[in-house]
mmCIF file of C-alpha atoms in Angstrom:
data_model
loop_
_atom_site.group_PDB
_atom_site.id
_atom_site.type_symbol
_atom_site.label_atom_id
_atom_site.label_comp_id
_atom_site.label_asym_id
_atom_site.label_seq_id
_atom_site.Cartn_x
_atom_site.Cartn_y
_atom_site.Cartn_z
ATOM 1 C CA MET A 1 20.009 2.217 13.354
ATOM 2 C CA LYS A 2 16.724 1.148 14.965
ATOM 3 C CA ASN A 3 14.530 4.115 15.134
ATOM 4 C CA ASP A 4 14.969 6.021 11.386
ATOM 5 C CA TRP A 5 13.807 4.652 8.566
ATOM 6 C CA ARG A 6 15.039 1.683 5.936
ATOM 7 C CA PRO A 7 15.560 3.683 2.282
ATOM 8 C CA GLU A 8 15.669 0.119 0.893
ATOM 9 C CA THR A 9 12.564 -0.958 2.563
ATOM 10 C CA TYR A 10 11.025 1.917 1.989
ATOM 11 C CA THR A 11 11.193 1.478 -1.809
ATOM 12 C CA ARG A 12 10.466 -1.695 -2.526
ATOM 13 C CA PHE A 13 6.978 -0.324 -3.828
ATOM 14 C CA ARG A 14 8.328 2.866 -5.070
ATOM 15 C CA GLY A 15 6.045 2.643 -7.887
ATOM 16 C CA VAL A 16 2.863 1.586 -5.836
ATOM 17 C CA ARG A 17 3.859 4.206 -3.320
ATOM 18 C CA LEU A 18 4.516 7.673 -5.885
ATOM 19 C CA ARG A 19 0.571 7.613 -8.080
ATOM 20 C CA PRO A 20 -1.178 9.388 -4.988
ATOM 21 C CA ALA A 21 1.640 11.948 -4.304
ATOM 22 C CA LEU A 22 1.910 12.168 -8.758
ATOM 23 C CA ASP A 23 -2.238 12.225 -8.530
ATOM 24 C CA LEU A 24 -1.522 14.915 -5.720
ATOM 25 C CA LEU A 25 0.516 17.207 -8.354
ATOM 26 C CA ALA A 26 -1.625 16.932 -11.133
ATOM 27 C CA GLN A 27 -4.022 19.571 -9.197
ATOM 28 C CA ILE A 28 -1.661 22.361 -8.024
ATOM 29 C CA GLY A 29 -2.579 24.969 -11.015
ATOM 30 C CA GLU A 30 -0.553 27.891 -11.210
ATOM 31 C CA LEU A 31 1.524 29.531 -8.363
ATOM 32 C CA PRO A 32 3.274 33.208 -7.023
ATOM 33 C CA ASP A 33 7.085 33.397 -6.728
ATOM 34 C CA GLY A 34 8.741 31.365 -4.430
ATOM 35 C CA ASP A 35 9.986 27.839 -3.700
ATOM 36 C CA VAL A 36 8.196 24.526 -3.923
ATOM 37 C CA ILE A 37 8.710 23.290 -0.905
ATOM 38 C CA ASP A 38 8.515 19.009 0.064
ATOM 39 C CA LEU A 39 7.566 18.349 3.233
ATOM 40 C CA GLY A 40 8.461 15.648 4.271
ATOM 41 C CA CYS A 41 10.441 14.738 1.572
ATOM 42 C CA GLY A 42 11.576 10.960 2.935
ATOM 43 C CA ASP A 43 13.919 9.542 -0.031
ATOM 44 C CA GLY A 44 13.012 12.149 -2.532
ATOM 45 C CA ALA A 45 10.448 9.441 -5.187
ATOM 46 C CA VAL A 46 8.962 12.892 -5.759
ATOM 47 C CA ALA A 47 12.002 15.530 -6.395
ATOM 48 C CA GLU A 48 11.816 14.354 -9.618
ATOM 49 C CA ALA A 49 8.737 15.080 -10.520
ATOM 50 C CA LEU A 50 8.558 18.373 -8.975
ATOM 51 C CA ALA A 51 11.540 19.822 -10.076
ATOM 52 C CA LEU A 52 10.163 18.855 -13.692
ATOM 53 C CA ARG A 53 7.019 20.582 -13.219
ATOM 54 C CA PHE A 54 8.412 23.521 -11.527
ATOM 55 C CA ALA A 55 11.600 23.637 -14.174
ATOM 56 C CA ASP A 56 11.741 27.281 -12.551
ATOM 57 C CA LYS A 57 11.390 26.962 -9.001
ATOM 58 C CA ALA A 58 13.529 25.610 -6.497
ATOM 59 C CA ILE A 59 13.543 22.604 -4.917
ATOM 60 C CA LYS A 60 13.675 22.148 -1.318
ATOM 61 C CA GLY A 61 13.311 18.550 0.739
ATOM 62 C CA VAL A 62 12.619 18.700 4.925
ATOM 63 C CA ASP A 63 13.258 15.334 6.492
ATOM 64 C CA SER A 64 14.354 14.668 10.026
ATOM 65 C CA SER A 65 15.235 11.125 8.848
ATOM 66 C CA PRO A 66 19.189 11.546 8.093
ATOM 67 C CA VAL A 67 19.615 8.562 6.243
ATOM 68 C CA MET A 68 16.054 9.249 4.559
ATOM 69 C CA LEU A 69 18.202 12.197 3.489
ATOM 70 C CA ALA A 70 20.884 11.563 3.003
ATOM 71 C CA LYS A 71 19.485 9.268 -0.176
ATOM 72 C CA ALA A 72 17.222 12.446 -1.204
ATOM 73 C CA SER A 73 19.926 13.818 -1.818
ATOM 74 C CA GLU A 74 21.231 10.940 -4.630
ATOM 75 C CA THR A 75 18.145 12.306 -6.572
ATOM 76 C CA ARG A 76 20.221 15.467 -7.236
ATOM 77 C CA SER A 77 16.718 17.590 -8.151
ATOM 78 C CA TYR A 78 17.088 19.385 -4.728
ATOM 79 C CA ASP A 79 18.801 22.774 -4.615
ATOM 80 C CA ASP A 80 18.363 22.490 -0.957
ATOM 81 C CA LEU A 81 17.212 19.972 1.751
ATOM 82 C CA ILE A 82 16.034 20.386 5.650
ATOM 83 C CA HIS A 83 17.165 18.550 8.557
ATOM 84 C CA ALA A 84 14.143 19.627 10.743
ATOM 85 C CA ASP A 85 11.370 18.388 12.482
ATOM 86 C CA ILE A 86 7.547 18.650 10.926
ATOM 87 C CA VAL A 87 6.365 20.374 13.983
ATOM 88 C CA HIS A 88 8.296 22.792 14.230
ATOM 89 C CA TRP A 89 10.256 24.097 10.562
ATOM 90 C CA GLU A 90 9.551 26.850 9.535
ATOM 91 C CA PRO A 91 10.459 28.462 5.941
ATOM 92 C CA ALA A 92 13.260 30.993 5.350
ATOM 93 C CA ASP A 93 11.230 32.030 2.805
ATOM 94 C CA THR A 94 7.647 32.538 1.746
ATOM 95 C CA PRO A 95 7.643 29.393 -0.668
ATOM 96 C CA ALA A 96 4.721 29.219 -3.246
ATOM 97 C CA VAL A 97 3.686 25.661 -2.709
ATOM 98 C CA ILE A 98 4.130 23.736 0.647
ATOM 99 C CA PHE A 99 3.668 19.751 -1.131
ATOM 100 C CA SER A 100 3.725 17.309 1.817
ATOM 101 C CA ASN A 101 3.349 13.268 0.541
ATOM 102 C CA ALA A 102 2.398 9.942 2.763
ATOM 103 C CA ALA A 103 4.550 12.387 5.971
ATOM 104 C CA LEU A 104 1.346 14.462 7.789
ATOM 105 C CA ASN A 105 0.424 11.004 8.559
ATOM 106 C CA TRP A 106 2.815 11.004 11.114
ATOM 107 C CA VAL A 107 1.899 14.743 12.174
ATOM 108 C CA ALA A 108 0.060 14.741 15.596
ATOM 109 C CA ASP A 109 -3.410 17.498 16.034
ATOM 110 C CA HIS A 110 -4.163 18.320 12.906
ATOM 111 C CA LYS A 111 -6.735 20.515 13.177
ATOM 112 C CA GLN A 112 -3.601 22.701 14.810
ATOM 113 C CA MET A 113 -0.776 21.553 12.417
ATOM 114 C CA MET A 114 -2.763 22.223 8.598
ATOM 115 C CA PRO A 115 -3.674 26.162 9.475
ATOM 116 C CA ARG A 116 0.096 26.355 11.342
ATOM 117 C CA ILE A 117 1.410 25.447 7.265
ATOM 118 C CA ALA A 118 -1.089 26.571 5.288
ATOM 119 C CA ALA A 119 -0.042 30.416 6.996
ATOM 120 C CA PHE A 120 3.337 30.063 6.227
ATOM 121 C CA LEU A 121 2.198 30.562 2.571
ATOM 122 C CA PRO A 122 1.165 34.091 -0.087
ATOM 123 C CA GLN A 123 -1.989 35.467 -1.207
ATOM 124 C CA GLY A 124 -2.350 32.295 -4.302
ATOM 125 C CA GLY A 125 0.386 29.856 -2.906
ATOM 126 C CA VAL A 126 -0.578 25.642 -2.520
ATOM 127 C CA LEU A 127 -0.562 23.497 0.684
ATOM 128 C CA ALA A 128 -1.410 20.653 -1.298
ATOM 129 C CA VAL A 129 -1.279 17.237 0.668
ATOM 130 C CA GLN A 130 -1.593 13.588 0.720
ATOM 131 C CA MET A 131 -1.709 11.027 3.368
ATOM 132 C CA PRO A 132 -2.338 7.261 4.247
ATOM 133 C CA GLY A 133 -6.484 6.772 5.199
ATOM 134 C CA GLN A 134 -5.477 2.702 6.271
ATOM 135 C CA HIS A 135 -6.546 3.300 10.331
ATOM 136 C CA ASP A 136 -9.436 0.728 10.368
ATOM 137 C CA VAL A 137 -8.725 -1.352 7.875
ATOM 138 C CA PRO A 138 -7.214 -4.946 8.644
ATOM 139 C CA SER A 139 -3.351 -4.554 7.805
ATOM 140 C CA HIS A 140 -3.152 -1.971 9.979
ATOM 141 C CA ALA A 141 -6.129 -2.914 12.609
ATOM 142 C CA LEU A 142 -4.460 -6.458 12.754
ATOM 143 C CA ALA A 143 -0.848 -4.795 13.958
ATOM 144 C CA ARG A 144 -3.185 -3.589 16.549
ATOM 145 C CA LYS A 145 -4.884 -5.405 18.056
ATOM 146 C CA ILE A 146 -1.822 -8.527 17.398
ATOM 147 C CA ALA A 147 0.714 -5.916 20.207
ATOM 148 C CA LYS A 148 -1.829 -5.413 22.397
ATOM 149 C CA ARG A 149 -2.000 -9.284 22.562
ATOM 150 C CA MET A 150 1.614 -10.691 21.888
ATOM 151 C CA PHE A 151 3.143 -7.348 23.929
ATOM 152 C CA PRO A 152 0.392 -5.773 26.458
ATOM 153 C CA ASP A 153 2.851 -4.479 28.518
ATOM 154 C CA ARG A 154 4.149 -1.609 25.965
ATOM 155 C CA TYR A 155 0.764 -1.142 24.437
ATOM 156 C CA PRO A 156 0.282 1.318 22.893
ATOM 157 C CA TRP A 157 2.647 3.004 20.490
ATOM 158 C CA PRO A 158 1.628 5.888 19.200
ATOM 159 C CA ASP A 159 -0.293 5.844 16.044
ATOM 160 C CA PRO A 160 -0.270 8.171 12.340
ATOM 161 C CA ALA A 161 -2.894 6.562 11.142
ATOM 162 C CA ALA A 162 -5.023 7.840 13.193
ATOM 163 C CA HIS A 163 -3.967 11.527 13.150
ATOM 164 C CA VAL A 164 -5.470 11.570 9.283
ATOM 165 C CA LEU A 165 -8.868 13.088 9.517
ATOM 166 C CA ASP A 166 -11.490 12.837 7.043
ATOM 167 C CA PRO A 167 -11.182 15.339 4.008
ATOM 168 C CA ALA A 168 -14.755 16.757 4.616
ATOM 169 C CA ASP A 169 -12.429 17.823 8.079
ATOM 170 C CA TYR A 170 -10.232 18.849 5.949
ATOM 171 C CA LEU A 171 -12.513 21.317 3.697
ATOM 172 C CA ASP A 172 -14.305 22.736 6.652
ATOM 173 C CA LEU A 173 -10.842 23.384 8.648
ATOM 174 C CA LEU A 174 -9.539 24.825 5.901
ATOM 175 C CA GLU A 175 -12.192 26.439 3.465
ATOM 176 C CA PRO A 176 -11.797 30.194 5.928
ATOM 177 C CA LEU A 177 -8.174 30.681 4.583
ATOM 178 C CA GLY A 178 -9.110 30.196 1.121
ATOM 179 C CA THR A 179 -10.276 27.147 -1.831
ATOM 180 C CA VAL A 180 -9.968 24.052 -0.924
ATOM 181 C CA GLU A 181 -10.005 20.530 -3.118
ATOM 182 C CA ALA A 182 -10.783 17.712 -1.025
ATOM 183 C CA TRP A 183 -11.185 14.184 -1.939
ATOM 184 C CA GLU A 184 -10.485 10.466 -0.967
ATOM 185 C CA THR A 185 -9.104 7.091 -2.604
ATOM 186 C CA THR A 186 -9.053 3.541 -3.078
ATOM 187 C CA TYR A 187 -5.980 2.146 -4.012
ATOM 188 C CA ILE A 188 -6.351 -1.251 -5.308
ATOM 189 C CA GLN A 189 -2.595 -2.367 -5.112
ATOM 190 C CA THR A 190 -1.594 -5.468 -6.058
ATOM 191 C CA LEU A 191 1.897 -6.408 -4.571
ATOM 192 C CA SER A 192 4.258 -9.174 -4.448
ATOM 193 C CA ALA A 193 6.943 -9.990 -2.056
ATOM 194 C CA ASP A 194 10.426 -11.650 -3.079
ATOM 195 C CA ASP A 195 11.784 -13.478 -0.331
ATOM 196 C CA GLY A 196 8.142 -15.596 0.555
ATOM 197 C CA SER A 197 6.794 -13.076 2.610
ATOM 198 C CA HIS A 198 3.913 -11.920 2.805
ATOM 199 C CA PRO A 199 3.105 -8.312 0.820
ATOM 200 C CA VAL A 200 1.218 -6.914 2.692
ATOM 201 C CA ARG A 201 3.580 -7.165 5.968
ATOM 202 C CA ARG A 202 6.736 -5.494 2.954
ATOM 203 C CA PHE A 203 4.110 -2.872 1.869
ATOM 204 C CA THR A 204 3.410 -1.786 5.963
ATOM 205 C CA GLU A 205 6.374 -3.137 7.263
ATOM 206 C CA ALA A 206 8.403 0.066 5.948
ATOM 207 C CA THR A 207 5.893 2.468 7.396
ATOM 208 C CA TYR A 208 2.638 1.694 9.755
ATOM 209 C CA LEU A 209 4.782 -1.019 11.882
ATOM 210 C CA ARG A 210 7.551 1.533 11.971
ATOM 211 C CA PRO A 211 6.523 2.381 16.442
ATOM 212 C CA ILE A 212 5.314 -1.625 16.392
ATOM 213 C CA LEU A 213 8.763 -3.093 15.644
ATOM 214 C CA ASP A 214 11.462 -0.503 17.069
ATOM 215 C CA VAL A 215 9.913 -0.930 20.689
ATOM 216 C CA LEU A 216 10.908 -5.129 20.543
ATOM 217 C CA THR A 217 13.354 -7.204 20.221
ATOM 218 C CA ASP A 218 14.607 -9.176 16.913
ATOM 219 C CA GLU A 219 13.323 -12.306 19.403
ATOM 220 C CA GLU A 220 10.265 -10.382 19.472
ATOM 221 C CA THR A 221 10.633 -8.710 16.197
ATOM 222 C CA ASP A 222 10.357 -12.728 14.930
ATOM 223 C CA SER A 223 7.508 -14.198 16.804
ATOM 224 C CA TYR A 224 5.379 -10.517 15.588
ATOM 225 C CA ILE A 225 5.679 -11.198 12.247
ATOM 226 C CA SER A 226 4.848 -14.639 12.764
ATOM 227 C CA GLU A 227 1.911 -14.008 13.659
ATOM 228 C CA TYR A 228 1.058 -10.579 11.879
ATOM 229 C CA GLU A 229 1.518 -12.966 8.420
ATOM 230 C CA ALA A 230 -0.784 -15.571 9.713
ATOM 231 C CA GLU A 231 -3.143 -13.455 9.775
ATOM 232 C CA LEU A 232 -2.725 -11.184 7.350
ATOM 233 C CA GLY A 233 -3.222 -14.221 5.247
ATOM 234 C CA LYS A 234 -6.588 -14.436 6.295
ATOM 235 C CA ALA A 235 -7.501 -10.882 4.890
ATOM 236 C CA TYR A 236 -5.139 -10.556 2.060
ATOM 237 C CA PRO A 237 -5.199 -13.878 0.076
ATOM 238 C CA VAL A 238 -2.090 -14.554 -1.477
ATOM 239 C CA SER A 239 -2.747 -16.419 -5.162
ATOM 240 C CA TYR A 240 -0.474 -18.662 -6.589
ATOM 241 C CA GLN A 241 1.216 -15.954 -8.240
ATOM 242 C CA GLY A 242 2.475 -14.974 -4.983
ATOM 243 C CA VAL A 243 0.493 -11.725 -5.625
ATOM 244 C CA CYS A 244 -2.323 -10.813 -3.262
ATOM 245 C CA ARG A 245 -4.360 -7.472 -3.802
ATOM 246 C CA LEU A 246 -3.747 -4.464 -0.922
ATOM 247 C CA PRO A 247 -7.288 -1.723 -1.394
ATOM 248 C CA PHE A 248 -5.489 1.658 -0.107
ATOM 249 C CA ARG A 249 -7.135 4.751 0.832
ATOM 250 C CA ARG A 250 -5.095 8.044 0.378
ATOM 251 C CA VAL A 251 -6.396 10.783 1.588
ATOM 252 C CA PHE A 252 -6.230 15.071 -0.535
ATOM 253 C CA PHE A 253 -6.284 18.268 0.154
ATOM 254 C CA VAL A 254 -5.378 21.663 -1.693
ATOM 255 C CA LEU A 255 -6.298 24.677 -0.652
ATOM 256 C CA THR A 256 -4.687 28.428 -2.634
ATOM 257 C CA LYS A 257 -4.511 30.986 -0.420
ATOM 258 C CA ASP A 258 -6.832 34.161 -0.151
#
């Protein structure tokens, strides 16, 4: 299924993708009674870490992708897996923490969405969120520029990266609800590709490129990737060892409800 997630593609850089989630997890303190919700759990990349950190709580994953949920079930770290769209999801029981790793960037209108999700929490409950903040960097800007140039009749595609606000915006938005910590971190990621393709293309194809590639034929996809990789080679030079460095900005916040 072309328009669903591909776990094998997403997990190619699993270690790089996991580090921000672990950094977010480290900022969560004491919690009230209730479940731990992994909102937008994907293939269960954070499942084991959540289960270890909150061994006394039920861990429940929520995702809209049946393929990813099937992969998440293989971790055997979830007490329940729920097929639901984040936009419409509501917990069956009051959760202690809603943890979301690189998922809410796919949801529009954060000024409405974040308070809606926070409203499900009890006093002392925690909303902990991490999202890519890469909208203006070359890996993403070039993807849009080339798509618009090559396929103007089908541009623009939905741009999930544009939904993410700056940390200060989340601080202003959520402070009326409790205590908020908000910050950003730029990780200098060293990437390598195992098939001769550009490492940054391999990294973005599992996430940011999905809505672009989903509307292209196989032949169009090949042409697009060729153009994209040529431009990436200028923005992110590959060393003689076959690796390159990708600065990757992540936006974080942790809300503890009053």
